[in-house]
Amino acid sequence: MKRKIYSPDKPVAAWSSLDRLSDGVIPSLTMVLRTYGCYWSRNHQGCTMCGFIRDSAPVPPSPDDLVAQFRDAMTRRPDGEFMVKIFTSGSFLDAGEMPLEARSAILGELDENPDVKKVLLETRPEFVTQETIAACKSVIRKKLEIAVGVETSSDDIRLDCINKGFLFRNFIHASEIAHQHGSSVKAYLLLKPPFLSEGAAIRDTIKSVRDVSAYAETISINLCNVQKGTLVEKLWRRGDYRPPWLWSAIEVLRRAKTEDPDAIITSDPVGAGSRHGPHNCGRCDRDAADAIRRFSLSQDTGELEVECDCISLWQKVVELEDVSYGAPLSR
Ligand code: SF4
Ligand SMILES: [Zn+2]
């Protein structure tokens, strides 16, 4: 797969926005550091929807390069107090991807910054060990959040539709370790992996919110989009995959929040409105995506009231795709 041209001391991306935590909304800085890439993608074909390996470096960046990327990203910080979210398109806690020297230097600089209130680190669960979390906590005294892309509570869907390669009990184990060290946990769920009907995808994510809420303080629902070089892209090109309807995301958020009003459930509809992203009919996509963003900050289901004629088509799709064995009935 072709990789993009890059400079080793610049991050893939960094931007500031707002994040919803259990105690309110906080400005945040999100950074995606360019590492050698996710080992699961390099050695095990990776997950069916994940094209992040295109962002990875062809040779492992040096610890100095990784720290330089971090410092560059920090220049895009918001004013005042903020939260930092670090992604590597893999696992920040994998020492093969983020050398210990770079990890300590980055966490040390975050610890010394008085404006940083909380730090989120994304990782696969196998890297959440007693030793690793204790080592991180010895460098950083700020609130730490461990984020895991568990995607679904169904092992069958996670293994067979996503090729994620770990079990729900591995996520629970990681959550327990993080909590033992006083860290909070964020679970990322995936709405509509390939091979599921629209209705099955909705039901799976609602059930998954219920199942992960015992182990995670915040839950973020990623709406599957078509990334280059993935199995999902191959299916999409031949008409065997359609990204989720935004109505489905709205339905999941409304029902999950109503079931568990205390859970913090968010979603950032990346790529909404395009054919390779979550979409409705084209006319209401912007309104639906804005509603999802507003709900994610306010947690008020009243924000999810959107109207468009295409809702009846979506309802038919949800009803009929279960008898088309998941084959998409709309584009
Ligand atoms: S989704 Fe995460 S675990 Fe899966 S290949 Fe991509 S970076 Fe790796
Ligand atoms: Zn519409």
Coordinates of C-alpha atoms and ligand atoms in Angstrom, one line a residue:
M1 CA 0.0 0.0 0.0
K2 CA 1.3 3.5 -0.9
R3 CA 2.3 5.7 2.0
K4 CA 2.0 9.4 2.0
I5 CA 5.1 11.6 1.9
Y6 CA 6.0 12.8 5.4
S7 CA 8.5 14.6 7.5
P8 CA 9.7 12.5 10.5
D9 CA 9.5 15.3 13.0
K10 CA 5.9 16.4 12.1
P11 CA 2.7 14.7 13.4
V12 CA 0.2 13.3 11.0
A13 CA -2.3 15.8 12.4
A14 CA -3.1 18.0 15.4
W15 CA -6.2 20.1 16.1
S16 CA -8.0 21.6 19.0
S17 CA -11.7 21.2 19.7
L18 CA -14.0 20.5 22.6
D19 CA -14.5 17.2 24.5
R20 CA -17.2 16.0 26.8
L21 CA -16.2 14.5 30.1
S22 CA -18.4 13.3 33.0
D23 CA -17.8 16.6 34.7
G24 CA -18.5 18.9 31.7
V25 CA -17.0 20.2 28.5
I26 CA -13.3 20.9 28.2
P27 CA -11.1 22.3 25.4
S28 CA -8.9 19.6 23.9
L29 CA -5.9 19.1 21.7
T30 CA -5.9 15.9 19.6
M31 CA -2.7 14.8 18.1
V32 CA -1.9 11.8 15.8
L33 CA 1.8 11.0 16.0
R34 CA 3.5 9.2 13.1
T35 CA 5.0 6.0 14.4
Y36 CA 6.1 2.9 12.6
G37 CA 2.5 1.9 12.7
C38 CA 0.2 -0.5 14.4
Y39 CA 1.8 -4.0 14.8
W40 CA -1.6 -5.6 14.2
S41 CA -1.8 -3.9 10.8
R42 CA 1.8 -4.7 9.9
N43 CA 1.9 -8.3 11.0
H44 CA -1.8 -9.5 11.0
Q45 CA -3.4 -7.7 8.0
G46 CA -5.1 -5.3 10.4
C47 CA -8.7 -4.4 10.9
T48 CA -11.1 -4.6 8.0
M49 CA -12.0 -0.8 8.1
C50 CA -8.6 0.6 9.2
G51 CA -6.4 2.4 6.6
F52 CA -4.2 4.1 9.2
I53 CA -1.1 2.1 8.1
R54 CA -0.9 4.6 5.2
D55 CA -0.1 7.3 7.7
S56 CA 2.8 5.3 9.3
A57 CA 6.5 5.9 8.8
P58 CA 8.3 3.4 6.5
V59 CA 11.1 3.2 9.0
P60 CA 10.7 3.5 12.8
P61 CA 11.1 7.2 13.7
S62 CA 13.7 7.9 16.4
P63 CA 12.7 8.9 19.9
D64 CA 13.9 12.4 19.2
D65 CA 11.6 12.6 16.1
L66 CA 8.6 11.4 18.1
V67 CA 9.2 14.0 20.8
A68 CA 9.6 16.6 18.1
Q69 CA 6.3 15.6 16.6
F70 CA 4.7 15.9 20.0
R71 CA 6.2 19.4 20.5
D72 CA 5.0 20.5 17.1
A73 CA 1.5 19.3 17.9
M74 CA 1.5 21.1 21.2
T75 CA 1.9 24.4 19.4
R76 CA -1.7 24.0 18.3
R77 CA -3.0 23.8 21.8
P78 CA -6.1 25.8 22.8
D79 CA -5.8 28.7 25.3
G80 CA -6.2 28.0 29.0
E81 CA -6.7 24.6 30.6
F82 CA -7.1 21.7 28.2
M83 CA -7.1 18.0 27.7
V84 CA -4.6 16.2 25.5
K85 CA -5.5 13.2 23.4
I86 CA -2.7 11.2 21.9
F87 CA -3.2 8.8 19.0
T88 CA -0.6 7.0 17.1
S89 CA -2.8 5.2 14.6
G90 CA -1.8 2.2 16.7
S91 CA -1.0 1.9 20.4
F92 CA 0.8 4.5 22.3
L93 CA 1.6 1.9 25.0
D94 CA 3.3 -0.5 22.5
A95 CA 7.0 0.0 23.2
G96 CA 7.7 -1.4 19.8
E97 CA 5.8 1.6 18.3
M98 CA 6.5 4.3 20.9
P99 CA 10.0 3.7 22.4
L100 CA 10.0 4.0 26.2
E101 CA 12.4 6.9 26.0
A102 CA 10.0 8.9 23.9
R103 CA 7.0 7.8 26.0
S104 CA 8.6 9.0 29.2
A105 CA 9.8 12.3 27.6
I106 CA 6.3 13.1 26.2
L107 CA 4.5 12.2 29.5
G108 CA 7.1 14.1 31.5
E109 CA 6.5 17.3 29.4
L110 CA 2.7 16.9 29.8
D111 CA 3.2 16.5 33.6
E112 CA 5.1 19.8 33.7
N113 CA 2.5 21.7 31.7
P114 CA 0.2 23.4 34.3
D115 CA -2.6 23.9 31.7
V116 CA -2.9 20.2 30.9
K117 CA -5.7 18.7 33.0
K118 CA -6.1 15.3 31.6
V119 CA -4.3 13.0 29.1
L120 CA -5.9 10.4 27.0
L121 CA -3.7 7.6 25.5
E122 CA -5.1 5.2 22.9
T123 CA -3.9 1.6 22.8
R124 CA -4.9 -1.9 22.1
P125 CA -5.8 -3.7 25.3
E126 CA -2.8 -6.2 25.3
F127 CA -0.5 -3.3 26.1
V128 CA -2.4 -2.3 29.2
T129 CA -0.4 -4.2 31.8
Q130 CA 0.3 -3.5 35.5
E131 CA 3.9 -2.6 34.7
T132 CA 3.1 -0.3 31.8
I133 CA 0.4 1.7 33.6
A134 CA 2.5 1.9 36.7
A135 CA 5.4 3.2 34.6
C136 CA 3.2 5.8 33.0
K137 CA 1.8 6.9 36.4
S138 CA 5.3 7.3 37.8
V139 CA 6.0 10.0 35.2
I140 CA 2.7 11.7 34.9
R141 CA 0.5 12.7 37.9
K142 CA -2.3 14.2 35.8
K143 CA -5.6 12.4 35.3
L144 CA -5.0 9.6 32.8
E145 CA -7.6 8.1 30.5
I146 CA -6.9 4.8 28.6
A147 CA -8.8 4.6 25.3
V148 CA -9.4 1.3 23.7
G149 CA -11.1 0.6 20.4
V150 CA -13.1 -2.4 21.6
E151 CA -15.6 -1.7 18.7
T152 CA -18.3 -4.1 19.9
S153 CA -19.0 -6.3 22.9
S154 CA -19.7 -9.2 20.4
D155 CA -16.6 -11.4 20.0
D156 CA -18.0 -12.8 16.8
I157 CA -18.4 -9.4 15.2
R158 CA -15.1 -8.2 16.5
L159 CA -13.2 -11.2 15.3
D160 CA -15.1 -12.1 12.1
C161 CA -16.3 -8.7 10.7
I162 CA -13.5 -6.5 12.0
N163 CA -10.5 -8.9 12.4
K164 CA -9.6 -7.1 15.6
G165 CA -7.9 -10.1 17.1
F166 CA -8.9 -9.7 20.8
L167 CA -11.8 -10.7 23.0
F168 CA -14.2 -8.7 25.1
R169 CA -12.6 -10.2 28.2
N170 CA -9.2 -8.7 27.1
F171 CA -10.9 -5.3 27.1
I172 CA -12.4 -5.9 30.6
H173 CA -9.0 -7.0 31.9
A174 CA -7.4 -3.8 30.5
S175 CA -10.2 -1.7 32.0
E176 CA -9.6 -3.3 35.4
I177 CA -5.9 -2.6 35.3
A178 CA -6.5 1.0 34.3
H179 CA -9.0 1.5 37.1
Q180 CA -6.7 -0.1 39.7
H181 CA -4.2 2.6 38.8
G182 CA -6.8 5.4 39.1
S183 CA -7.1 5.9 35.4
S184 CA -10.4 6.3 33.6
V185 CA -11.3 4.3 30.5
K186 CA -12.8 5.4 27.2
A187 CA -14.3 2.8 24.9
Y188 CA -14.6 3.3 21.2
L189 CA -17.4 1.4 19.4
L190 CA -17.8 1.0 15.7
L191 CA -21.2 1.4 14.2
K192 CA -21.7 -0.8 11.2
P193 CA -18.6 -3.0 10.5
P194 CA -18.9 -4.8 7.2
F195 CA -21.1 -7.9 6.7
L196 CA -23.9 -6.5 9.0
S197 CA -27.3 -5.2 7.9
E198 CA -28.2 -1.7 9.0
G199 CA -30.5 -3.1 11.7
A200 CA -28.1 -5.6 13.0
A201 CA -25.5 -2.9 13.2
I202 CA -27.8 -0.6 15.2
R203 CA -28.8 -3.5 17.6
D204 CA -25.1 -4.4 18.1
T205 CA -24.0 -0.9 19.0
I206 CA -26.9 -0.4 21.4
K207 CA -26.1 -3.7 23.1
S208 CA -22.4 -2.8 23.2
V209 CA -23.0 0.5 24.9
R210 CA -24.9 -1.4 27.5
D211 CA -22.1 -3.9 27.9
V212 CA -19.2 -1.6 28.0
S213 CA -20.7 1.0 30.3
A214 CA -19.7 -1.0 33.3
Y215 CA -16.1 -0.8 32.3
A216 CA -15.7 2.7 30.7
E217 CA -16.5 6.2 31.9
T218 CA -17.0 7.5 28.4
I219 CA -18.1 5.8 25.2
S220 CA -17.4 7.1 21.8
I221 CA -19.2 5.7 18.8
N222 CA -17.2 5.8 15.5
L223 CA -19.4 5.7 12.4
C224 CA -17.6 3.4 10.0
N225 CA -16.2 5.2 6.9
V226 CA -14.5 3.9 3.9
Q227 CA -10.7 4.3 4.2
K228 CA -8.3 3.6 1.3
G229 CA -6.7 0.2 1.0
T230 CA -9.0 -1.6 3.3
L231 CA -11.3 -4.6 2.9
V232 CA -14.2 -2.2 3.6
E233 CA -13.1 -0.2 0.6
K234 CA -13.0 -3.3 -1.6
L235 CA -16.6 -4.2 -0.5
W236 CA -17.8 -0.7 -1.0
R237 CA -16.4 -0.4 -4.5
R238 CA -18.3 -3.5 -5.6
G239 CA -21.6 -2.4 -3.9
D240 CA -21.3 -4.8 -1.0
Y241 CA -20.9 -2.2 1.7
R242 CA -22.7 1.1 2.6
P243 CA -21.5 3.2 5.5
P244 CA -24.1 3.7 8.2
W245 CA -27.0 6.1 7.8
L246 CA -26.8 9.1 10.1
W247 CA -30.3 8.2 11.2
S248 CA -28.8 4.9 12.5
A249 CA -26.3 6.9 14.6
I250 CA -29.1 9.2 15.9
E251 CA -31.2 6.1 16.8
V252 CA -28.3 4.5 18.6
L253 CA -27.4 7.7 20.6
R254 CA -31.1 8.4 21.5
R255 CA -31.8 4.8 22.6
A256 CA -28.5 4.2 24.5
K257 CA -28.7 7.6 26.3
T258 CA -32.3 7.0 27.3
E259 CA -31.4 3.5 28.6
D260 CA -28.5 4.8 30.6
P261 CA -28.8 8.6 31.2
D262 CA -25.6 8.7 33.3
A263 CA -23.4 7.3 30.6
I264 CA -21.3 9.8 28.6
I265 CA -21.9 8.8 25.0
T266 CA -20.3 10.8 22.1
S267 CA -19.8 10.5 18.4
D268 CA -17.9 12.6 15.9
P269 CA -19.4 11.8 12.5
V270 CA -16.2 12.0 10.5
G271 CA -16.7 12.3 6.7
A272 CA -20.5 12.7 7.2
G273 CA -22.4 13.5 4.0
S274 CA -19.9 11.9 1.6
R275 CA -20.5 8.6 -0.1
H276 CA -17.5 7.1 1.7
G277 CA -18.7 8.4 5.1
P278 CA -21.9 8.0 7.1
H279 CA -24.7 9.7 5.2
N280 CA -28.5 10.1 4.7
C281 CA -30.1 11.5 1.5
G282 CA -27.7 14.4 0.9
R283 CA -30.2 17.1 1.8
C284 CA -30.2 16.5 5.6
D285 CA -26.7 15.2 6.2
R286 CA -25.4 18.5 7.5
D287 CA -28.3 18.9 9.9
A288 CA -28.0 15.3 11.1
A289 CA -24.2 15.5 11.6
D290 CA -24.5 18.9 13.5
A291 CA -27.2 17.3 15.7
I292 CA -24.9 14.5 16.6
R293 CA -22.1 16.9 17.4
R294 CA -24.3 19.0 19.6
F295 CA -25.6 16.0 21.4
S296 CA -22.1 14.8 22.0
L297 CA -21.3 18.0 23.9
S298 CA -24.6 18.5 25.7
Q299 CA -25.7 14.9 26.2
D300 CA -29.2 16.3 25.6
T301 CA -31.3 13.9 23.4
G302 CA -33.5 16.9 22.5
E303 CA -30.6 17.9 20.2
L304 CA -31.2 14.8 18.1
E305 CA -34.5 16.1 16.6
V306 CA -33.9 16.3 12.9
E307 CA -36.5 16.0 10.1
C308 CA -36.3 14.8 6.5
D309 CA -38.4 12.7 4.2
C310 CA -35.6 10.2 3.8
I311 CA -36.3 8.8 7.3
S312 CA -39.0 6.6 5.8
L313 CA -36.5 5.1 3.3
W314 CA -34.1 4.5 6.1
Q315 CA -36.8 2.7 8.1
K316 CA -37.5 0.5 5.1
V317 CA -33.8 -0.3 4.7
V318 CA -33.6 -1.2 8.4
E319 CA -36.6 -3.5 8.0
L320 CA -35.6 -5.2 4.7
E321 CA -31.8 -5.5 4.9
D322 CA -32.3 -8.3 7.5
V323 CA -33.9 -10.4 4.8
S324 CA -31.2 -9.4 2.2
Y325 CA -28.6 -11.1 4.3
G326 CA -27.0 -7.7 4.9
A327 CA -26.6 -6.8 1.2
P328 CA -27.0 -3.0 1.0
L329 CA -30.4 -2.0 -0.4
S330 CA -29.4 1.7 -0.9
R331 CA -26.4 3.7 -1.8
Ligands
SF4_1 S1 -8.1 -0.2 14.1 FE1 -6.4 0.0 15.6 S2 -5.8 -2.1 16.1 FE2 -6.9 -2.2 14.1 S3 -5.3 -2.1 12.6 FE3 -6.1 0.0 12.9 S4 -4.7 0.9 14.4 FE4 -4.4 -1.3 14.5
ZN2 ZN -32.7 13.3 4.2

